[in-house]
Structure formats: structure tokens, C-alpha cells
Coordinates of N, CA and C and ligand atoms in Angstrom, one line a residue:
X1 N 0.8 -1.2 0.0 CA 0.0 0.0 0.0 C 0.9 1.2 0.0
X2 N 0.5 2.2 -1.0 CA 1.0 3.2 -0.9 C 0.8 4.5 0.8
X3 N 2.0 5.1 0.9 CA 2.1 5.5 1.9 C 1.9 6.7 1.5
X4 N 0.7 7.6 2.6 CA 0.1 8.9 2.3 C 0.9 9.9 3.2
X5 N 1.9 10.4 2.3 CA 2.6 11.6 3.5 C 2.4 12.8 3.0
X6 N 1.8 12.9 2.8 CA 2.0 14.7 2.2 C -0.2 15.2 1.7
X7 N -0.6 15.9 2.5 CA -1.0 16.2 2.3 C -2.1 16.5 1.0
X8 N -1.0 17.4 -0.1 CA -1.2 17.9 -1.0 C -1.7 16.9 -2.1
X9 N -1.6 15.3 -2.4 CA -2.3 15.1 -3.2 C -3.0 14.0 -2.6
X10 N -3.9 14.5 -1.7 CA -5.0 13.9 -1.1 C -6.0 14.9 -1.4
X11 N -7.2 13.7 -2.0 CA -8.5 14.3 -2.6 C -9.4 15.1 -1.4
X12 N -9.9 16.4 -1.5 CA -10.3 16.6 -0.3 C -11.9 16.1 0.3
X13 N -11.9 15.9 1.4 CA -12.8 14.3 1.9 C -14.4 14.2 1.3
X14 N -14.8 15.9 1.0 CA -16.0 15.4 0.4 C -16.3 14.5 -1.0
X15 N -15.2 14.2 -1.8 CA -14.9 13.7 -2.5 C -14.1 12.3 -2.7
X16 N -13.8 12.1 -1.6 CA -12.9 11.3 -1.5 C -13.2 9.6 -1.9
X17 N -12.8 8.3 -2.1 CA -13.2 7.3 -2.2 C -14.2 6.9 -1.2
X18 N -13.7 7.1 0.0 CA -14.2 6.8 1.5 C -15.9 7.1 1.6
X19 N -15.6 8.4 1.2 CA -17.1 9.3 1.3 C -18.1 8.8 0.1
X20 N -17.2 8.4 -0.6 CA -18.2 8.0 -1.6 C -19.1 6.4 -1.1
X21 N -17.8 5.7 -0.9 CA -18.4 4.5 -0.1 C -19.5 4.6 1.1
X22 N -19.3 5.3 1.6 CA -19.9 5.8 2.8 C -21.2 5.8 2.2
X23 N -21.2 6.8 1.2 CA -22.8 7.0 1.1 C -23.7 6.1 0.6
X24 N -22.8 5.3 -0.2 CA -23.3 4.2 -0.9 C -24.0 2.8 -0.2
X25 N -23.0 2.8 0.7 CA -23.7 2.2 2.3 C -24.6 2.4 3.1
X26 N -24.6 4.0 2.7 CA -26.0 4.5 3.9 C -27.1 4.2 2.8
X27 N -26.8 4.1 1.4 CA -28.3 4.4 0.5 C -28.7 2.4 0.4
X28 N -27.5 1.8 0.8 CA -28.0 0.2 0.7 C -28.6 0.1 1.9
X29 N -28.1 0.5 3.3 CA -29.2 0.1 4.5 C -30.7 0.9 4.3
X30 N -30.4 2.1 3.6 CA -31.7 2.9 3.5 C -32.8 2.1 3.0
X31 N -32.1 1.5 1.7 CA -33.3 0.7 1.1 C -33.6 -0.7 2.0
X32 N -32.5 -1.0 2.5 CA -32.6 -2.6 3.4 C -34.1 -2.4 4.7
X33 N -33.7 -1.2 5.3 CA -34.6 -0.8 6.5 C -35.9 -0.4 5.8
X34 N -36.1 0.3 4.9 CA -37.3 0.6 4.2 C -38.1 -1.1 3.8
X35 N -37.3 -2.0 3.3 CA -37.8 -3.3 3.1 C -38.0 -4.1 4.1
X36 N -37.2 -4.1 4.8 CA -37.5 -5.2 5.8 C -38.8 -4.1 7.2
X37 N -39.2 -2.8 6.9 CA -40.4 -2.6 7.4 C -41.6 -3.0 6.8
X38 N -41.3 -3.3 5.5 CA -42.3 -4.0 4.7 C -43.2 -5.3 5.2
X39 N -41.4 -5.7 5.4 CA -41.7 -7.3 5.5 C -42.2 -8.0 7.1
X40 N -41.6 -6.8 7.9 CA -42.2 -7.0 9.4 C -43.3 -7.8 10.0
X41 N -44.3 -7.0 9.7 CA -45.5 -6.8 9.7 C -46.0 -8.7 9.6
X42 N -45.8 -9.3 8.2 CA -46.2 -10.3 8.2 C -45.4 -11.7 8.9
X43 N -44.3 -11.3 9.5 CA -43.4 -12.3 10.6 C -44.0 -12.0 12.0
X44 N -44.2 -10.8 11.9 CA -45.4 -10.8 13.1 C -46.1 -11.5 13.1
X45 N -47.3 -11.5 12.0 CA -47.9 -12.3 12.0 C -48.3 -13.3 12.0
X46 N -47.3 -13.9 11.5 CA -47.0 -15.6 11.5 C -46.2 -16.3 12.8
X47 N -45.8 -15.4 13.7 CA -45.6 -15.8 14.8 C -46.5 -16.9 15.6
X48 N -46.4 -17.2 16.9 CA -47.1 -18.2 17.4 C -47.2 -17.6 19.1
X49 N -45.9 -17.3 19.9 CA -46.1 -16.6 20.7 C -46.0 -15.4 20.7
X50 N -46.8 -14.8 22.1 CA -47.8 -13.4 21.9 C -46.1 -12.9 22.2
X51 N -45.0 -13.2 23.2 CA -43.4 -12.8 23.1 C -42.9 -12.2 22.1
X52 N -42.7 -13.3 21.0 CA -42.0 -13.1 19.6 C -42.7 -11.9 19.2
X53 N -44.3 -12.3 19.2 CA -44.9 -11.0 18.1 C -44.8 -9.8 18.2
X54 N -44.6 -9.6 20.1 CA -44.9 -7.8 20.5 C -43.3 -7.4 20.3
X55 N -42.2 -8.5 20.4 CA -40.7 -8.1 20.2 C -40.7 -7.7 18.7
X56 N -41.4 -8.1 17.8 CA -41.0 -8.1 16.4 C -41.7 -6.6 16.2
X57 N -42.9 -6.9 16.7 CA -43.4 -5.4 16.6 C -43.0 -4.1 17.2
X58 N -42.4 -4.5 18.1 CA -42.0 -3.1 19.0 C -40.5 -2.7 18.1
X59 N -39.8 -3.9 17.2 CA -38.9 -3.9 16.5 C -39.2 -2.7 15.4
X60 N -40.3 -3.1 15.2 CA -40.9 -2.5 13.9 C -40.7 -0.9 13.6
X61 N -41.5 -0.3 15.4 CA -41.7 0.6 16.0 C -39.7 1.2 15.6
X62 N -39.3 0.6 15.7 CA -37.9 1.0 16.3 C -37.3 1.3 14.8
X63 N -37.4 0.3 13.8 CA -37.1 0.3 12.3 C -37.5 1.5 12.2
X64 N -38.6 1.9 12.4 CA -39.1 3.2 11.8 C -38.8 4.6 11.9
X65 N -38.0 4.5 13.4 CA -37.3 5.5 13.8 C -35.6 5.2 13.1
X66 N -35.7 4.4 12.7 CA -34.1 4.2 12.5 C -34.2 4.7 10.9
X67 N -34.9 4.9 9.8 CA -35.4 5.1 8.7 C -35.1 6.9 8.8
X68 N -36.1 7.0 10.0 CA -35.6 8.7 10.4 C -34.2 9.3 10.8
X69 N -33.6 8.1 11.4 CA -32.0 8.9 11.8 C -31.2 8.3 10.0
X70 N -31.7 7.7 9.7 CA -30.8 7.5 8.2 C -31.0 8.9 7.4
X71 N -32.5 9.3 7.7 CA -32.2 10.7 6.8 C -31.9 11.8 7.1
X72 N -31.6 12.0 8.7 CA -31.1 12.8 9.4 C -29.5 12.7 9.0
X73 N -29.0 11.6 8.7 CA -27.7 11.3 8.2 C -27.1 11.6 6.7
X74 N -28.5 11.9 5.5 CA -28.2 12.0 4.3 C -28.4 13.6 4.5
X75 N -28.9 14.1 5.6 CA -29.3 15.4 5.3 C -27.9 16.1 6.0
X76 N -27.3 15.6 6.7 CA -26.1 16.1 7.2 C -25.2 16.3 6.1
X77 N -25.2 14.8 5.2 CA -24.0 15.1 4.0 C -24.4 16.1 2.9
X78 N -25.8 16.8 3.4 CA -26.4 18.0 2.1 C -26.8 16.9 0.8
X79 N -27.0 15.5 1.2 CA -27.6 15.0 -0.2 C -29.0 14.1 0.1
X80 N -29.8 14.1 -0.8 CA -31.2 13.8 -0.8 C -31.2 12.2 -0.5
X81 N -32.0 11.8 0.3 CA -32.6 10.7 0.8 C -32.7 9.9 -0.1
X82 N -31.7 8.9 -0.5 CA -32.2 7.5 -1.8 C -31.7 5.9 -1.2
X83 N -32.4 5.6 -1.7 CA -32.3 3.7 -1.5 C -31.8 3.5 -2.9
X84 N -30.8 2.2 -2.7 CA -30.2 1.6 -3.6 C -30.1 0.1 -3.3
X85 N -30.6 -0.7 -4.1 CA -31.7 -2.1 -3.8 C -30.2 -3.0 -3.0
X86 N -30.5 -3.4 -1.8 CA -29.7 -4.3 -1.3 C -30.5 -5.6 -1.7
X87 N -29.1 -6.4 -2.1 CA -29.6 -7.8 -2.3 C -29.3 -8.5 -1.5
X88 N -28.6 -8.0 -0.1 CA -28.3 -9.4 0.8 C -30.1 -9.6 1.6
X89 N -30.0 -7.9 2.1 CA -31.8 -8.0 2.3 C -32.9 -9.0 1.6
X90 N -32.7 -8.4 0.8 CA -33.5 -8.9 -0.6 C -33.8 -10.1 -0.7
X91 N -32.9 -11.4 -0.1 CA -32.6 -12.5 0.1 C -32.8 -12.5 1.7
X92 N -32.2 -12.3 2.1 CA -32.6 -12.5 3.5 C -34.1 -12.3 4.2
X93 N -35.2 -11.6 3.4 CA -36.4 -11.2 3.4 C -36.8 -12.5 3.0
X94 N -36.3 -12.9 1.3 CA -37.2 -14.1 0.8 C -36.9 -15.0 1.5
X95 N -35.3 -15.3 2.2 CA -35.6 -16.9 3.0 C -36.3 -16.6 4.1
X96 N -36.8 -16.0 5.1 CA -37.4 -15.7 6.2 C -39.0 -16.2 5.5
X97 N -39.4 -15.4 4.7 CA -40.9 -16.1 4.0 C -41.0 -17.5 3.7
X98 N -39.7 -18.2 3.0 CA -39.8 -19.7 2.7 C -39.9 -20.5 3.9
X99 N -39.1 -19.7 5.0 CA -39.1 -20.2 6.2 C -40.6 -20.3 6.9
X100 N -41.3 -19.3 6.8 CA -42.4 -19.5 7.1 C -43.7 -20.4 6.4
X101 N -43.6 -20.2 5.6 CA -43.9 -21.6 4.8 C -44.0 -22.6 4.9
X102 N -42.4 -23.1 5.0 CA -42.3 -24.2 5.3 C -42.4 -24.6 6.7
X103 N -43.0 -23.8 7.5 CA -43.6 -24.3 9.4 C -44.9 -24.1 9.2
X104 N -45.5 -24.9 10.2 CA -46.8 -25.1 10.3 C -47.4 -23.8 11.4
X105 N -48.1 -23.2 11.0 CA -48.9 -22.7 11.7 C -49.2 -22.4 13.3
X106 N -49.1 -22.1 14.0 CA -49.8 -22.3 15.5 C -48.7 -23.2 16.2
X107 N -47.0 -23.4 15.6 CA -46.1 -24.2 16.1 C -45.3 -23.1 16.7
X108 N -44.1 -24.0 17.6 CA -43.3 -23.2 17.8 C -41.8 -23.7 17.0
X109 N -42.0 -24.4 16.6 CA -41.1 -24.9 15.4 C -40.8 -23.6 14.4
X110 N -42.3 -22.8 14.2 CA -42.2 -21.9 13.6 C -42.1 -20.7 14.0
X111 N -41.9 -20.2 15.4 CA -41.0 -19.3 16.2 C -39.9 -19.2 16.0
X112 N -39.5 -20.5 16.1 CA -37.8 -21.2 16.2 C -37.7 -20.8 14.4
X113 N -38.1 -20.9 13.3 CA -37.4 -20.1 12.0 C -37.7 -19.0 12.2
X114 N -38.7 -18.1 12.5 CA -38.9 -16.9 12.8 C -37.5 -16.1 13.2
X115 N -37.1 -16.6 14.1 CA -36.1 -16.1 15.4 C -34.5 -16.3 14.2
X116 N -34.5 -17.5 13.6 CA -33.4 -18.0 13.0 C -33.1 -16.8 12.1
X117 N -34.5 -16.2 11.3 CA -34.5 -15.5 10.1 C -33.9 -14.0 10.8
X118 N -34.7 -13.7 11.5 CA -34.9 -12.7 12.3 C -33.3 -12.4 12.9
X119 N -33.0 -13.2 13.2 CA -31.5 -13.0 14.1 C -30.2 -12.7 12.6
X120 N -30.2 -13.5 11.5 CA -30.0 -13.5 10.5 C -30.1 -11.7 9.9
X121 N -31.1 -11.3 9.9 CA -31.0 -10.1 9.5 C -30.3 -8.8 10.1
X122 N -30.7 -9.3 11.6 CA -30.2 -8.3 12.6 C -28.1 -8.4 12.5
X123 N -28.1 -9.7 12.3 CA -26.5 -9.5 12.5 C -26.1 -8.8 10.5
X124 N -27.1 -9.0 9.4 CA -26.6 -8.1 8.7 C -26.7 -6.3 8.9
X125 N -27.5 -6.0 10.0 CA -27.6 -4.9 10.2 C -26.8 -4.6 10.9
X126 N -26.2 -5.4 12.0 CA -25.3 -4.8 13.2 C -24.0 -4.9 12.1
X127 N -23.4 -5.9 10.9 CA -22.4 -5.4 10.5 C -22.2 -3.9 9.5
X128 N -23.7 -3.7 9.0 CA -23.4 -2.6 8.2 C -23.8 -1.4 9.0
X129 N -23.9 -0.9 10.0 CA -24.0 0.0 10.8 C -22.7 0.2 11.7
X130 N -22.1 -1.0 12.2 CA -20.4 -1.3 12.7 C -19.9 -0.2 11.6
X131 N -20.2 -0.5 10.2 CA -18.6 -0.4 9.1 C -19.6 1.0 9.3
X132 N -20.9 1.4 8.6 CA -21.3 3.3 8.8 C -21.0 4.0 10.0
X133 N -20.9 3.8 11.1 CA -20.1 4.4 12.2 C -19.0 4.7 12.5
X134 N -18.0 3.4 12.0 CA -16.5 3.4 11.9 C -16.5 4.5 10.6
X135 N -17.0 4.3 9.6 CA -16.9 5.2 8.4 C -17.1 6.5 9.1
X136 N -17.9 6.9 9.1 CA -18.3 8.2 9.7 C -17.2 8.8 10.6
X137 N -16.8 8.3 11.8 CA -15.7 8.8 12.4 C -14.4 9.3 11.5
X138 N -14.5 8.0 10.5 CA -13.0 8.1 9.9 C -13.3 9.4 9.3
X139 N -14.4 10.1 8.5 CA -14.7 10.9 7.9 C -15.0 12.5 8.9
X140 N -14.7 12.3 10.1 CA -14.9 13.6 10.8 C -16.1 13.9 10.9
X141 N -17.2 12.8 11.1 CA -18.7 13.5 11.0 C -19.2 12.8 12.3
X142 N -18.9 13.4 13.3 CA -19.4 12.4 14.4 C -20.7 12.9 15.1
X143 N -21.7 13.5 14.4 CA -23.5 14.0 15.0 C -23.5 12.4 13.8
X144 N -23.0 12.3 12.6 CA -23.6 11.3 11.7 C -23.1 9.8 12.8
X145 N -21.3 9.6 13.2 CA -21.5 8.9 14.0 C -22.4 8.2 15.0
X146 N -22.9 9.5 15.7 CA -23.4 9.3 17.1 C -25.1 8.4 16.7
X147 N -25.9 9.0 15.3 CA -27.1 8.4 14.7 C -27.0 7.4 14.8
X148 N -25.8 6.5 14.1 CA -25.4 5.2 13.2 C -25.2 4.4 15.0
X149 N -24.3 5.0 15.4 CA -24.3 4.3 16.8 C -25.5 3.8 17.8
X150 N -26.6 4.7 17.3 CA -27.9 4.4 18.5 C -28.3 3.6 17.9
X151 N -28.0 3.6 16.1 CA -29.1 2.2 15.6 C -28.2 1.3 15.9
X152 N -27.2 1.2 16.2 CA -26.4 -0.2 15.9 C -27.0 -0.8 17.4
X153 N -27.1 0.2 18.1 CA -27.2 -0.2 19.8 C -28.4 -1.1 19.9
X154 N -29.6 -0.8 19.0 CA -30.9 -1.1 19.0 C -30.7 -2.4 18.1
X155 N -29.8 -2.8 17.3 CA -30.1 -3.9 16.5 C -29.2 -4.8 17.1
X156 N -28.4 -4.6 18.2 CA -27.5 -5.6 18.8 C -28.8 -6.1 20.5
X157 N -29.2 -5.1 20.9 CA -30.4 -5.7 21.5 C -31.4 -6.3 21.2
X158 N -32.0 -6.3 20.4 CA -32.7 -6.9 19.5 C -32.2 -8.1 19.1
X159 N -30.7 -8.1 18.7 CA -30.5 -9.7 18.4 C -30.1 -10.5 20.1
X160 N -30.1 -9.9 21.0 CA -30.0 -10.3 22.0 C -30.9 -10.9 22.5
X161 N -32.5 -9.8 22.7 CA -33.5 -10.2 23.1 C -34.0 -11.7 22.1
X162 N -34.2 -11.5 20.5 CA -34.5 -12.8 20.1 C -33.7 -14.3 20.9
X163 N -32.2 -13.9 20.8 CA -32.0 -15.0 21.3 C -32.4 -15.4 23.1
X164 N -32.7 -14.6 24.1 CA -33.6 -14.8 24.8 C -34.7 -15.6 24.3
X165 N -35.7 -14.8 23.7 CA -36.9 -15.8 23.2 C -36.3 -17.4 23.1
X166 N -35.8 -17.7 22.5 CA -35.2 -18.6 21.8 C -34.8 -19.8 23.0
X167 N -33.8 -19.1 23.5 CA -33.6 -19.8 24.6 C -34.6 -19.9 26.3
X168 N -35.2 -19.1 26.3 CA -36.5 -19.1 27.2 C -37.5 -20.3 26.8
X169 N -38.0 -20.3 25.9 CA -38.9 -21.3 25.5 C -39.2 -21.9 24.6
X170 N -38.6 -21.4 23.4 CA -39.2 -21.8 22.2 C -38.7 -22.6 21.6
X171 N -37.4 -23.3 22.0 CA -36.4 -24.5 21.4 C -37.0 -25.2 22.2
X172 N -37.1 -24.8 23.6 CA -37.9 -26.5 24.4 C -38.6 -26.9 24.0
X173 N -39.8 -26.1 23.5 CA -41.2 -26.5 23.3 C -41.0 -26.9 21.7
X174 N -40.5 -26.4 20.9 CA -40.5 -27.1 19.6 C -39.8 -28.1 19.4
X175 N -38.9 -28.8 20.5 CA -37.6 -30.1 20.6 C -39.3 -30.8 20.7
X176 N -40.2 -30.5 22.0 CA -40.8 -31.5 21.5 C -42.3 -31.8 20.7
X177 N -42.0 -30.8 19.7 CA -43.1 -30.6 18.7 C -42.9 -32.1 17.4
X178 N -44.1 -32.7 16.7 CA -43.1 -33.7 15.7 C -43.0 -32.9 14.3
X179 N -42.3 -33.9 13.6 CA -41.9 -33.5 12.7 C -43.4 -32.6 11.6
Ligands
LIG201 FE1 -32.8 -1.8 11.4
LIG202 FE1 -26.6 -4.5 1.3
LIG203 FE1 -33.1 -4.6 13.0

């Protein structure tokens, strides 16, 4: 790697590769969080305990404010609010639906994919919110920091609480559900 000593031919940061990545990042979670509020709503409802469903919902509640600090974040960099289609989401939305599908109704078999999908998405969010806060710092923008930080806070609880659920009841009772 080339070694940056001199000021003078460094691009200046609003410009820079970094900043560009940066945004590019914020416009893939933008569109990620916009989708998976979509998709909320009906993992809710396929749930089985009244637990899972008020945690997914109150999740929901939370997505929605995190949709608001993302544009609080585009509006800091002076550029307009856009989504740019994430496909890990994208995928991660459709296996969570096959998942439901493929469980039966009124099970907790089907909590237990619920939780699997569910946890699944939250650790793609807790990594791309990790790399927008690390970014952000590196970029000298730490009000955009401090945003990226409270969502990451909320999606690392959230993957915590699921796995509560998980381990509280819903593996027991589905170990002894049959096939
Ligand atoms: Fe989120
Ligand atoms: Fe993505
Ligand atoms: Fe989340």
C-alpha cells in the first residue's frame, strides 16, 4: 500500500473514495430498513407466541425511527434521501418467507425459524451500521457517528432479546413438537 505523507495530493474528503463508499452504504441500508419494514408486519404475524410477536413489533416501532435517523444522516451530508436495492436483504427477506412456509402454523417450530431469520438479518444490520459508524468517524462527521451508533445499539439488543426468546422457551417446546 502506498504510503500517504503529504497532504497535498489527497483528494479533499467530500470527495474522497471513502465518502463515496460511505454514502453508498447508507443508500443500501436505507433501502434494506425501508424493506424489511415492509416485510415486518407479516413475521409478526406468522408468529405463534404473543413474546416473539410484541418483540417483532415493538422492532418494527424501532425500524421506523431508525429510517428517520438514516435521513437525518443523508441530510447532514447535504444530499437527498435514496435507497439503492440491497440484495443481501433482498434475500434474507425471501428466505425468512420460505421459512415460514415451510412451518406449520400455531407451532413453535415456527417461532424457532422466525427467530433464526430474524437474528439472520439483525447481524446483517449490526455489520453494516459497525462499518457506517467506523466510516463516519474516519470521515470527521461524528453527529452522523453518534445516529449510526444508537441504531447499531438497537439492533444488537434486539439480536439479543431474540435470542432470549429462543432460549427461554421456544427450542424447548419445539424439541418436543413432531416433525
Ligand atoms: Fe434496522
Ligand atoms: Fe446490502
Ligand atoms: Fe433490526
Amino acid at each position: 500500500m502506498k504510503k500517504q505523507d503529504s497532504k497535498s495530493n489527497s483528494a479533499p474528503i467530500e470527495e474522497s473514495g471513502l465518502m463515496n463508499l460511505f454514502k453508498d452504504e447508507l443508500k443500501d441500508i436505507y433501502w434494506a430498513e425501508k424493506h424489511l419494514a415492509k416485510a415486518l408486519p407479516k413475521m409478526a404475524k406468522g408468529a405463534t407466541s404473543e413474546e416473539l410477536r410484541s418483540s417483532i413489533e415493538q422492532h418494527l416501532t424501532e425500524t421506523e425511527n431508525q429510517i428517520s435517523r438514516l435521513e437525518q444522516v443523508f441530510e447532514l451530508l447535504g444530499v437527498k434521501a435514496a435507497g439503492k436495492k440491497c440484495e443481501a436483504m433482498e434475500g434474507l427477506v425471501e428466505e425468512g418467507k420460505t421459512m415460514l412456509e415451510e412451518t406449520e402454523d400455531g407451532s413453535m417450530t415456527r417461532d424457532a425459524a422466525i427467530i433464526s431469520s430474524a437474528q439472520k438479518i439483525e447481524h446483517y444490520e449490526i455489520a453494516s451500521y459497525g462499518t457506517l459508524k467506523t466510516l463516519a468517524n474516519t470521515l470527521g462527521m461524528s453527529e452522523a457517528a453518534s445516529l449510526l451508533e444508537q441504531t447499531l445499539n438497537e439492533e444488537k439488543n434486539t439480536d439479543v432479546k431474540l435470542t432470549q426468546i429462543a432460549e427461554g422457551f421456544v427450542n424447548e417446546s419445539a424439541g418436543a413438537e413432531k416433525e
